[in-house]
Short mmCIF file of C-alpha atoms and ligand atoms in Angstrom, two decimals:
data_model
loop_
_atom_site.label_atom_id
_atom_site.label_comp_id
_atom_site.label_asym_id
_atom_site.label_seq_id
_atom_site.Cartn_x
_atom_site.Cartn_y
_atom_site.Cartn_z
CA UNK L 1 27.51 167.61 111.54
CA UNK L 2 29.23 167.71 107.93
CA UNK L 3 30.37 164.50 108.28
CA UNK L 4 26.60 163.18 108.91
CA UNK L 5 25.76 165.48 105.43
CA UNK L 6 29.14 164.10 103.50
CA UNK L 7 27.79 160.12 104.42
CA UNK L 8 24.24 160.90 103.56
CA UNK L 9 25.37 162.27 100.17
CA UNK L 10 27.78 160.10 99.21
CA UNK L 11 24.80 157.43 100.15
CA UNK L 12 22.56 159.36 97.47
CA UNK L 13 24.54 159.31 94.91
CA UNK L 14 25.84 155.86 94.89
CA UNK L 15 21.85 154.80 95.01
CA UNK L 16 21.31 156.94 92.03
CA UNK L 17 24.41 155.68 90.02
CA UNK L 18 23.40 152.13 91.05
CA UNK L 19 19.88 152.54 90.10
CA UNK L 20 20.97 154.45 86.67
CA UNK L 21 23.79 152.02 86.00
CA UNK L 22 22.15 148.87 86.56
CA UNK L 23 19.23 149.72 84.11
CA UNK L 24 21.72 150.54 81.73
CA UNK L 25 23.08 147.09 82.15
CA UNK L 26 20.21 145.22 82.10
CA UNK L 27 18.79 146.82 79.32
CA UNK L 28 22.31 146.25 76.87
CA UNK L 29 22.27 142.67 78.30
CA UNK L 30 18.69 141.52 77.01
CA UNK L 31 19.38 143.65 73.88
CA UNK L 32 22.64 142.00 73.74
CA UNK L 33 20.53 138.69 74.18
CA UNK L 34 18.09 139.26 71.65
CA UNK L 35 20.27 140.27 68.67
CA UNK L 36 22.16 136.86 69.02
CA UNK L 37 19.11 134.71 69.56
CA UNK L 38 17.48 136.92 66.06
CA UNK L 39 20.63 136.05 64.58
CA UNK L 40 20.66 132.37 65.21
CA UNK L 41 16.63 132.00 64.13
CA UNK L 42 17.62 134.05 61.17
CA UNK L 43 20.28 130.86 60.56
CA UNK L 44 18.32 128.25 61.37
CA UNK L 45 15.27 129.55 58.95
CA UNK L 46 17.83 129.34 56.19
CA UNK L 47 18.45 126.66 56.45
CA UNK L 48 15.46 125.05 56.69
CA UNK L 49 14.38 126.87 53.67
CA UNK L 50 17.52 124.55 51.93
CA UNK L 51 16.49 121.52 53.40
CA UNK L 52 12.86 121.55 53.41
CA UNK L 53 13.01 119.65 49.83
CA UNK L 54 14.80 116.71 51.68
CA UNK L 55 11.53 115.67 52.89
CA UNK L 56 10.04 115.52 49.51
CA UNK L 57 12.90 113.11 48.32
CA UNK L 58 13.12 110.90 50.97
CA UNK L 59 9.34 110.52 51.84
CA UNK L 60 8.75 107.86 49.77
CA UNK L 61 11.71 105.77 50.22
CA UNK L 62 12.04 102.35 51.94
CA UNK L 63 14.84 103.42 54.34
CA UNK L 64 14.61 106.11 56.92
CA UNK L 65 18.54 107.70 56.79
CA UNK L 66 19.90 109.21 60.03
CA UNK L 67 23.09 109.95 59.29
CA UNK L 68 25.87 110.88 62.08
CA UNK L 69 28.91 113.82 61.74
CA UNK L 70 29.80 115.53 65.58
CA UNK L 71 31.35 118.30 63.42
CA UNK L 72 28.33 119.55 62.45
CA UNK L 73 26.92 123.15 62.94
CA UNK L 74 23.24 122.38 62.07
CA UNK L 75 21.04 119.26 62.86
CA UNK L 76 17.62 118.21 61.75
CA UNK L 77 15.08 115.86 61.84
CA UNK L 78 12.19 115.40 59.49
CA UNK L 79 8.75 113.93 60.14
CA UNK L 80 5.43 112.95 58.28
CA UNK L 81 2.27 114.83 59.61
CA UNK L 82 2.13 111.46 61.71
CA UNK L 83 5.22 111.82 63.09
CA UNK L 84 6.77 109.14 60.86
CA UNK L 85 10.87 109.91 60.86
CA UNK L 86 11.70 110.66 57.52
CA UNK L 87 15.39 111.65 57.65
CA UNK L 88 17.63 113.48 59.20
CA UNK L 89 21.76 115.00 60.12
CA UNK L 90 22.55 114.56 63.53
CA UNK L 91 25.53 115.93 65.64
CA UNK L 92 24.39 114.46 68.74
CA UNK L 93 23.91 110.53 69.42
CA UNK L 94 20.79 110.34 71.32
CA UNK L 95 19.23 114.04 71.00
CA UNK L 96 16.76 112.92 68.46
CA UNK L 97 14.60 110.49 70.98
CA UNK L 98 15.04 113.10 73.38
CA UNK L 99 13.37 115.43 70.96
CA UNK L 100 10.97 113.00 69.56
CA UNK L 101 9.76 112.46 73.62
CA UNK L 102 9.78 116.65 73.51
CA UNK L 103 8.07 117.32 70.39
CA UNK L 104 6.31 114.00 69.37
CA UNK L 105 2.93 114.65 70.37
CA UNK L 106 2.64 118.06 68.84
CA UNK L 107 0.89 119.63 66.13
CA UNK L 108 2.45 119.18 62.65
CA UNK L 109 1.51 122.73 61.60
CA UNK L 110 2.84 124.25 64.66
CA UNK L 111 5.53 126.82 63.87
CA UNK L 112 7.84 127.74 67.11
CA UNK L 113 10.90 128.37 68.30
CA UNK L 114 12.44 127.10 71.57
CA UNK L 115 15.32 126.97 73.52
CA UNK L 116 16.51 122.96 75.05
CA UNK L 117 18.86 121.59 77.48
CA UNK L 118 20.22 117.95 76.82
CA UNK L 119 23.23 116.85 79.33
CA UNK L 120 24.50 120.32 80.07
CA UNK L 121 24.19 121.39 76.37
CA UNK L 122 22.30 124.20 75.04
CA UNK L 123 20.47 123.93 71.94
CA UNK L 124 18.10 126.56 69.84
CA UNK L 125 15.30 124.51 67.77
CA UNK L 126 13.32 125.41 65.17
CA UNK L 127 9.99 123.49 64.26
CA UNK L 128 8.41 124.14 61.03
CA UNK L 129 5.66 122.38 58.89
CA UNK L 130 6.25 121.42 55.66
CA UNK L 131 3.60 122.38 53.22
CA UNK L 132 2.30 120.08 50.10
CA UNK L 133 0.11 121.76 47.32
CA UNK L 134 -1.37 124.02 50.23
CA UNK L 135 -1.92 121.52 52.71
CA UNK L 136 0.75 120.21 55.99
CA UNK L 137 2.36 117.00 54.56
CA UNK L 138 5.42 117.14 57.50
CA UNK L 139 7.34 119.16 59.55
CA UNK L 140 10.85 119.66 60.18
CA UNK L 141 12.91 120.49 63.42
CA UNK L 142 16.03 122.00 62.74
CA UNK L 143 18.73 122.83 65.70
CA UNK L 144 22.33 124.37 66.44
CA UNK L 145 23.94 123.97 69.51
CA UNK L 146 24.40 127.72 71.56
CA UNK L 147 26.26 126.13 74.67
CA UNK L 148 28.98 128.31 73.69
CA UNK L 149 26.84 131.42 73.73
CA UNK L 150 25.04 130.23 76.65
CA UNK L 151 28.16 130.56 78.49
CA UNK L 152 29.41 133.74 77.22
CA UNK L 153 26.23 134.98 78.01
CA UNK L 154 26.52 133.66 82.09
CA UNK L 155 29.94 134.87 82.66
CA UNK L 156 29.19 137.83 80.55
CA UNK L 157 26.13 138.13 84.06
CA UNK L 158 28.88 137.32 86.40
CA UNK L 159 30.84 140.13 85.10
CA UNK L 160 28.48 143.06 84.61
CA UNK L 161 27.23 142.02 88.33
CA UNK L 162 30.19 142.54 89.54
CA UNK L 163 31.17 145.92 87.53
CA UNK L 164 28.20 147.36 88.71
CA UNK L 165 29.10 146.29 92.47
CA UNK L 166 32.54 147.80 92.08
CA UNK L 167 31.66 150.67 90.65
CA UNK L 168 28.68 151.68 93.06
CA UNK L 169 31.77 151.29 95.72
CA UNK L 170 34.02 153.29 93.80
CA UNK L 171 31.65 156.35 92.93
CA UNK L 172 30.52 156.24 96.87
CA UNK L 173 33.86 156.71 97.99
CA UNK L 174 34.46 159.22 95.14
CA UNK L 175 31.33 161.12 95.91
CA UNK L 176 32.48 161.10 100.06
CA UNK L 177 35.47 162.75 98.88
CA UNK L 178 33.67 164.91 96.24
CA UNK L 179 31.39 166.06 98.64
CA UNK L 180 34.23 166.75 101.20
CA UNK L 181 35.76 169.28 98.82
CA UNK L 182 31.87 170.85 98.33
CA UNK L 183 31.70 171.22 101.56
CA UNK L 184 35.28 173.04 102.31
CA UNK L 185 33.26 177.05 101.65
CA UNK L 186 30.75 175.98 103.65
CA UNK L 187 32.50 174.61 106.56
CA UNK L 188 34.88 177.64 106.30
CA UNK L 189 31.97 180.00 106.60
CA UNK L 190 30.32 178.10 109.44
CA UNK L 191 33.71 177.90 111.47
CA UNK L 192 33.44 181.69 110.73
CA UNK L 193 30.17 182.39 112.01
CA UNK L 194 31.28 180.49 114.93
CA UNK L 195 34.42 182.31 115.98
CA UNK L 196 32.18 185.64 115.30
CA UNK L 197 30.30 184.94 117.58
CA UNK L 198 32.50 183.53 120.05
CA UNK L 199 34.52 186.52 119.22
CA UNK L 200 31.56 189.12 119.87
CA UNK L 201 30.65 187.74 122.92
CA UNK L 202 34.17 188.10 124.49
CA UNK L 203 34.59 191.27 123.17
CA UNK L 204 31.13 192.41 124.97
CA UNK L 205 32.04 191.26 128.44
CA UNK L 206 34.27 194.11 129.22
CA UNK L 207 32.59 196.81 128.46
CA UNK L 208 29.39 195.28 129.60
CA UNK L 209 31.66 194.89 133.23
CA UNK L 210 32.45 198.23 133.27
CA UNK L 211 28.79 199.36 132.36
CA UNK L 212 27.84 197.55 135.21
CA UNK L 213 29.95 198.12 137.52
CA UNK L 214 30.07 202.44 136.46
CA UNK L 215 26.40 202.05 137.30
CA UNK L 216 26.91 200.56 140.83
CA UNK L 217 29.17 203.26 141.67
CA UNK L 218 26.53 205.75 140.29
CA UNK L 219 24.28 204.15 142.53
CA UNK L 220 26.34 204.05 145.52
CA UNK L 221 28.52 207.48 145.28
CA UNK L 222 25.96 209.76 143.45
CA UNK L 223 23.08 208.02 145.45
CA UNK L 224 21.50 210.50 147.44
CA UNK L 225 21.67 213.41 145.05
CA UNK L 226 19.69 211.42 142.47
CA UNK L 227 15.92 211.77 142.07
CA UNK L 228 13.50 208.57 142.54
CA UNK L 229 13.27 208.67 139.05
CA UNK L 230 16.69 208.47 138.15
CA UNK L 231 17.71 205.84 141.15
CA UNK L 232 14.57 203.89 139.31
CA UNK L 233 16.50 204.09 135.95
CA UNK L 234 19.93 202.75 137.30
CA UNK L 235 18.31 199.57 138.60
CA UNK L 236 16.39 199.24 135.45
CA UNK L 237 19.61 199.71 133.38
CA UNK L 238 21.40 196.90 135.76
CA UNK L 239 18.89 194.60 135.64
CA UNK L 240 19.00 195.02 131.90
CA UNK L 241 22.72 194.71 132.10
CA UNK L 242 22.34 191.80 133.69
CA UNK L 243 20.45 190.27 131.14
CA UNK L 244 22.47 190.79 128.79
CA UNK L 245 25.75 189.90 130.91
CA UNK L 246 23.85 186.16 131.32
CA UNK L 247 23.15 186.09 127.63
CA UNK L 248 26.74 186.77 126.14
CA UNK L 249 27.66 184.41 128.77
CA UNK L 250 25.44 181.29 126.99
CA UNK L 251 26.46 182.54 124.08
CA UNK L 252 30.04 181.94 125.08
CA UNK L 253 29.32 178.87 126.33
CA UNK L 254 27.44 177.52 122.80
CA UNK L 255 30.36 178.86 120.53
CA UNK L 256 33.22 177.02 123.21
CA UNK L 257 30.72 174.25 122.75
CA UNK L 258 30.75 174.06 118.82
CA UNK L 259 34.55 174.63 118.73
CA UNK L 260 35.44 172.01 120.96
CA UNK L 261 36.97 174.32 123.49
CA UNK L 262 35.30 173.29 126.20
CA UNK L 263 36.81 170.57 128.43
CA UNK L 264 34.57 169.02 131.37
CA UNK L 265 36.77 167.82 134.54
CA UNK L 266 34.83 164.68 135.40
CA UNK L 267 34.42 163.18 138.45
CA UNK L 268 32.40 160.97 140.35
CA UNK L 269 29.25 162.95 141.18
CA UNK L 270 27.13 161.49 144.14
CA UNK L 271 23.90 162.23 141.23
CA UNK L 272 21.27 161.13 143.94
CA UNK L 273 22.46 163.66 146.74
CA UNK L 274 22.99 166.54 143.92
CA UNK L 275 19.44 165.90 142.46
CA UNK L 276 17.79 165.81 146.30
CA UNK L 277 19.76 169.35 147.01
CA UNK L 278 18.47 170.69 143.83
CA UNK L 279 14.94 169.31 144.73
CA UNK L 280 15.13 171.52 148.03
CA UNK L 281 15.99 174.66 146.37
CA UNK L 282 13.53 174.77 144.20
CA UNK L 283 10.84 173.42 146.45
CA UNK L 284 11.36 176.84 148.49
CA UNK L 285 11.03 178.98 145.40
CA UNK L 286 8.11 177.34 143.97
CA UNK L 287 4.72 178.63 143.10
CA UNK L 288 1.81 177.42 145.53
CA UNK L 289 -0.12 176.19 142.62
CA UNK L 290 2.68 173.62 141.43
CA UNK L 291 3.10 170.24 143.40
CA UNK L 292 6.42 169.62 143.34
CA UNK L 293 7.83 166.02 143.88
CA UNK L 294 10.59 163.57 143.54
CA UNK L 295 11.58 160.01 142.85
CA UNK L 296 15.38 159.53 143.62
CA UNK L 297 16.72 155.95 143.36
CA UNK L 298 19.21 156.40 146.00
CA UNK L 299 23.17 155.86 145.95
CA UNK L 300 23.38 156.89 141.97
CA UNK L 301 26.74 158.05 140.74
CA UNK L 302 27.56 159.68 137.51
CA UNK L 303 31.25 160.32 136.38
CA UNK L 304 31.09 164.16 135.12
CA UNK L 305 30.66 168.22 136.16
CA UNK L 306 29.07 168.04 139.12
CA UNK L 307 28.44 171.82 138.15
CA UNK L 308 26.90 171.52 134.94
CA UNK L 309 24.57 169.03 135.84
CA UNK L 310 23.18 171.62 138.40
CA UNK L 311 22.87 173.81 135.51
CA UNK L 312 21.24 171.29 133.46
CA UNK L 313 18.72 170.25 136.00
CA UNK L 314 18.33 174.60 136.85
CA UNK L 315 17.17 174.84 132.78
CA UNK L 316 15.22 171.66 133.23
CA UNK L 317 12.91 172.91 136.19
CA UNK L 318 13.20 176.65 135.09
CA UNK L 319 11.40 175.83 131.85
CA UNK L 320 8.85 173.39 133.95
CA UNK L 321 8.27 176.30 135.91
CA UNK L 322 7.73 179.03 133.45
CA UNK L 323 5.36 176.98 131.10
CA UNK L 324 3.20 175.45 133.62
CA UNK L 325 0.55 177.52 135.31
CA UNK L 326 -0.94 175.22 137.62
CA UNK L 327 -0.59 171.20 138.67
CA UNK L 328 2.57 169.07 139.08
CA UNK L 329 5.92 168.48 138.60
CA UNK L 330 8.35 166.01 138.86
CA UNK L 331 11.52 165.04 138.61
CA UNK L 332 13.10 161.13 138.47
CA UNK L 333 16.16 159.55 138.51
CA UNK L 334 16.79 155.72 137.95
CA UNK L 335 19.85 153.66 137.07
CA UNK L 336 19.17 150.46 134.61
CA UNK L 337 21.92 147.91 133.54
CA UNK L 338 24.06 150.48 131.91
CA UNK L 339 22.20 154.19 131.70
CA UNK L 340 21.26 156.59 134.38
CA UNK L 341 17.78 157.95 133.58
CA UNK L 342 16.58 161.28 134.23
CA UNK L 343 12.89 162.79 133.50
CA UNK L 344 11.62 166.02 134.43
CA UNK L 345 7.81 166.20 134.08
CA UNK L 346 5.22 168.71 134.44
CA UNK L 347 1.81 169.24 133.45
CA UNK L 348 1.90 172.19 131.87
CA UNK L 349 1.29 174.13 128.45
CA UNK L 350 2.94 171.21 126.39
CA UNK L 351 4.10 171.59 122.85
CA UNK L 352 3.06 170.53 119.30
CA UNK L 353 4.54 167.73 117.12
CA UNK L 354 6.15 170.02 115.07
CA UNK L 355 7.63 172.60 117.57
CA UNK L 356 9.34 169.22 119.46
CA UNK L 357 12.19 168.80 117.43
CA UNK L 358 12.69 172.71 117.04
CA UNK L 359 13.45 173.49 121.04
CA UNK L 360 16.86 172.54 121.29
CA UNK L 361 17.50 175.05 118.29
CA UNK L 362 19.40 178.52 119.56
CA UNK L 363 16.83 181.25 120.12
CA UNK L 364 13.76 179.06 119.56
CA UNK L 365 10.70 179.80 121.12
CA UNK L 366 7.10 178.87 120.86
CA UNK L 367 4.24 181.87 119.85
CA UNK L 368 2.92 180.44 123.61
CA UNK L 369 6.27 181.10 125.15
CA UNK L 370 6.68 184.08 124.22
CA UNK L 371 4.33 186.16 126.78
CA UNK L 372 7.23 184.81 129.25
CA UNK L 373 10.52 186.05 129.95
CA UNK L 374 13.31 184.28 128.45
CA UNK L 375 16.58 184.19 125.40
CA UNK L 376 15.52 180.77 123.89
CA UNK L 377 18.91 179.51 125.01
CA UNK L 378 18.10 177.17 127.44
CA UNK L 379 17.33 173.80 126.25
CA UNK L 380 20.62 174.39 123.45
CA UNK L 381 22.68 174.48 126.65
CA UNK L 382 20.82 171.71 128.22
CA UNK L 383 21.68 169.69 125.25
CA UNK L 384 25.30 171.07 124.90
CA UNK L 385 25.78 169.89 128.14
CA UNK L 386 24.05 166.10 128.02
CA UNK L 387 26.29 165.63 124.57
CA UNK L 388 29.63 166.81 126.64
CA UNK L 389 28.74 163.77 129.31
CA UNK L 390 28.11 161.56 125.94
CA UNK L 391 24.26 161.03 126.75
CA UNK L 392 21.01 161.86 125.06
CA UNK L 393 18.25 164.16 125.80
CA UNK L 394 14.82 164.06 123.85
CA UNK L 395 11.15 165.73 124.66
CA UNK L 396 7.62 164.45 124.80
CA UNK L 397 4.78 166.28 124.78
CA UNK L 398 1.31 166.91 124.20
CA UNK L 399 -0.65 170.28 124.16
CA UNK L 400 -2.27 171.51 127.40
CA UNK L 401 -1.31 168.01 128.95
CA UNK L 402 2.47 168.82 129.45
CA UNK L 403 6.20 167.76 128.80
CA UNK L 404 8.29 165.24 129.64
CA UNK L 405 12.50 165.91 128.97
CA UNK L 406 14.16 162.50 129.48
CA UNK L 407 17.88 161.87 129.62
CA UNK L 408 19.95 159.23 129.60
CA UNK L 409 23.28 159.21 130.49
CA UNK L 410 25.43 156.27 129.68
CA UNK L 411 26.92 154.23 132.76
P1 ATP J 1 15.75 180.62 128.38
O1 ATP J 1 16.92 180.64 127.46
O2 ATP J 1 15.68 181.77 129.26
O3 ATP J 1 15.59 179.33 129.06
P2 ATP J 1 13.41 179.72 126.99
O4 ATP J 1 12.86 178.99 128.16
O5 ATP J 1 12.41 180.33 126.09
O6 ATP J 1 14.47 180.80 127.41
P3 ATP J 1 14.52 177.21 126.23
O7 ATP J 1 14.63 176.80 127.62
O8 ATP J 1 15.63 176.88 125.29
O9 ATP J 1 14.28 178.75 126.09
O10 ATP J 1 13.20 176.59 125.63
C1 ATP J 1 12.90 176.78 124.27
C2 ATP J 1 11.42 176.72 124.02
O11 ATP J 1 10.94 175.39 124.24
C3 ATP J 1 10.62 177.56 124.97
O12 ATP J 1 10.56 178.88 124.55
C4 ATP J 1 9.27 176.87 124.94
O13 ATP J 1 8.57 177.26 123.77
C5 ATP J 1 9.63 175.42 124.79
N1 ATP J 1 9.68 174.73 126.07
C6 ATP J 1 10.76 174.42 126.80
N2 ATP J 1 10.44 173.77 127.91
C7 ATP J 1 9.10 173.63 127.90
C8 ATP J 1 8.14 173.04 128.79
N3 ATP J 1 8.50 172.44 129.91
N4 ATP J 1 6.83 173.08 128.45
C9 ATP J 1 6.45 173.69 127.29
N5 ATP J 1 7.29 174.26 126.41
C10 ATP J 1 8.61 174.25 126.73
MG1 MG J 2 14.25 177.94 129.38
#
């Protein structure tokens, strides 16, 4: 049960650290981004602001000069408003048809900025026009190489991916054990409540015995001298004692339940012939008003307590009983590739959507229940009992139509 809470915790807060932690990232990554690609405009714009006067001196000459240095930072190209080379510093053989084929064709005016790829290197470009008493004579396109950058930029991805993957694993596991220690008080108090109760209940048996058993011998020795009245009170008080004997006696069985104490002897139970003896029983002690039938797949065996599956199937058709007034029940049992299915139906009261998952709870019981007789202990045992044989057990129902209990048993 704690464990279930501890995973679903841990769970939480790893989601929430991973959701927190990655928007951190991704937001200092495109910030990172942006103040380097600001940077290297800011470069590029000065230094087209010292070379813009290049095109002004080499317009009018003969000879268009390209001249050629790899160890160059900056490169540029510059063009007539009809795209007419002018002159230019290249660091690259070849990038300047590659950016004529790019940018050729565009508008001399246009001012932009873009990013290129050229044979697995990055470049930053800038295009600017040049301007001539007011009016676009040229333009220049100015460029750096960033392949560097562009790299540090991918592994610096890479990397932050996989912090934020190790890290989500780390804080889950540190969460699983943070919420282990959270939940040491808690678990301490609920092992507490447990042996409490276990602890009352065993307590109460004795002097519940003797209680009983003083009023027998009330009955039996001081008999005759008591009036109708009284001999009315003594079975009264036993039947009450009784109540309350078969009460602490659930209760004891719940608390062995929760603490692990109880061990099953399992054998091989001959299921069909215990269901079809079960079916007898309680077709004597049924109410004329219920139809009571059965469909037993014969020759099923279950390894278990022969013992407490009686007791399971005595809950099972109590309850079918006590909430149906009038029409049918029935009880099933099949055997598919590898479960053993059991249903008891009826067509009784039924229950809501929302009381469904509350009936296996201890003491629960519905406001339509409660006209009849009964702890609320039932179904908790019935379900303590299917867990100890490692099945399931699980209610449908629908109001005034009926319920269906199915279990499943694995083979
Ligand atoms: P007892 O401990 O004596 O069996 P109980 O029948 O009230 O008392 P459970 O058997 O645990 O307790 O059932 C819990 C509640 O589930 C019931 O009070 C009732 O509200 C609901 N319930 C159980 N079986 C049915 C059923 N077949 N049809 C409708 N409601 C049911
Ligand atoms: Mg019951």
């Amino acid at each position: 049960m704690f464990q279930k809470t501890k995973k679903k915790l841990s769970f939480l807060y790893a989601t929430l650290y991973l959701l927190l932690f990655s928007l951190f990232v991704i937001v200092l990554y495109f910030s990172l981004v942006k103040l380097m690609e600001n940077q290297q405009i800011n470069e590029l714009q000065d230094f087209y602001v010292r070379q813009e006067h290049d095109f002004f001196e080499h317009v009018h000459a003969n000879t268009k000069t390209l001249s050629y240095d790899p160890n160059r930072s900056f490169f540029y190209y510059i063009y007539t408003k009809d795209h007419k080379f002018v002159h230019g510093d290249e660091s690259f053989k070849g990038l300047k048809n590659q950016i004529e084929k790019a940018f050729g064709n565009r508008n001399p005016d246009e001012d932009l900025v873009q990013h290129y790829e050229w044979q697995e290197e990055h470049f930053l470009l800038l295009k600017k026009p040049i301007f001539n008493d007011g009016t676009v004579a040229g333009y220049i396109i100015v460029g750096k190489s960033v392949t560097s950058q562009h790299h540090f930029f991918q592994m610096t991805k890479y990397l932050l991916v996989l912090l934020t993957c190790i890290s989500t694993v780390l804080i889950g596991l540190l969460s699983y054990y943070m919420a282990g220690k959270a939940m040491i008080p808690i678990q301490w108090s609920f092992d507490k409540q447990k042996k409490f109760v276990s602890d009352a209940s065993h307590e109460l048996r004795t002097p519940l015995s003797i209680f009983y058993s003083s009023l027998e011998i009330l009955e039996v020795e001081e008999g005759k001298q008591l009036s109708p009245f009284g001999k009315e009170l003594i079975t009264d008080l036993k039947d009450e004692a009784e109540i309350m004997k078969e009460l602490i006696e659930k209760l004891l069985f719940l608390a062995r339940h929760d603490q692990q104490q109880v061990s099953i002897q399992k054998d091989t139970i001959p299921l069909s012939t215990l269901l079809k003896k079960v079916s007898t029983k309680f077709q004597r002690i049924m109410p004329p008003e219920i139809q009571f039938s059965t469909e037993i797949q014969e020759n099923i065996e279950l390894l278990g307590d022969a013992s407490k599956i009686q007791e399971l199937l005595y809950i099972l058709l109590d309850n079918a009983i006590r909430y149906t007034n009038s029409g049918a029940i029935t009880l099933t049992l099949l055997q598919n590739k590898d479960t053993v299915k059991m249903t008891v139906a009826d067509s009784g009261i039924g229950m809501t959507e929302q009381e469904l998952p509350l009936v296996f709870e201890r003491f629960y019981r519905s406001d339509a229940a409660r006209q009849r007789n009964g702890s609320g202990l039932g179904l908790a045992i019935a379900k303590a009992i299917v867990e100890q044989h490692d099945g399931k057990i699980y209610a449908t129902s629908f109001v005034d139509k009926g319920t269906t209990f199915h279990i499943e048993f694995p083979i």
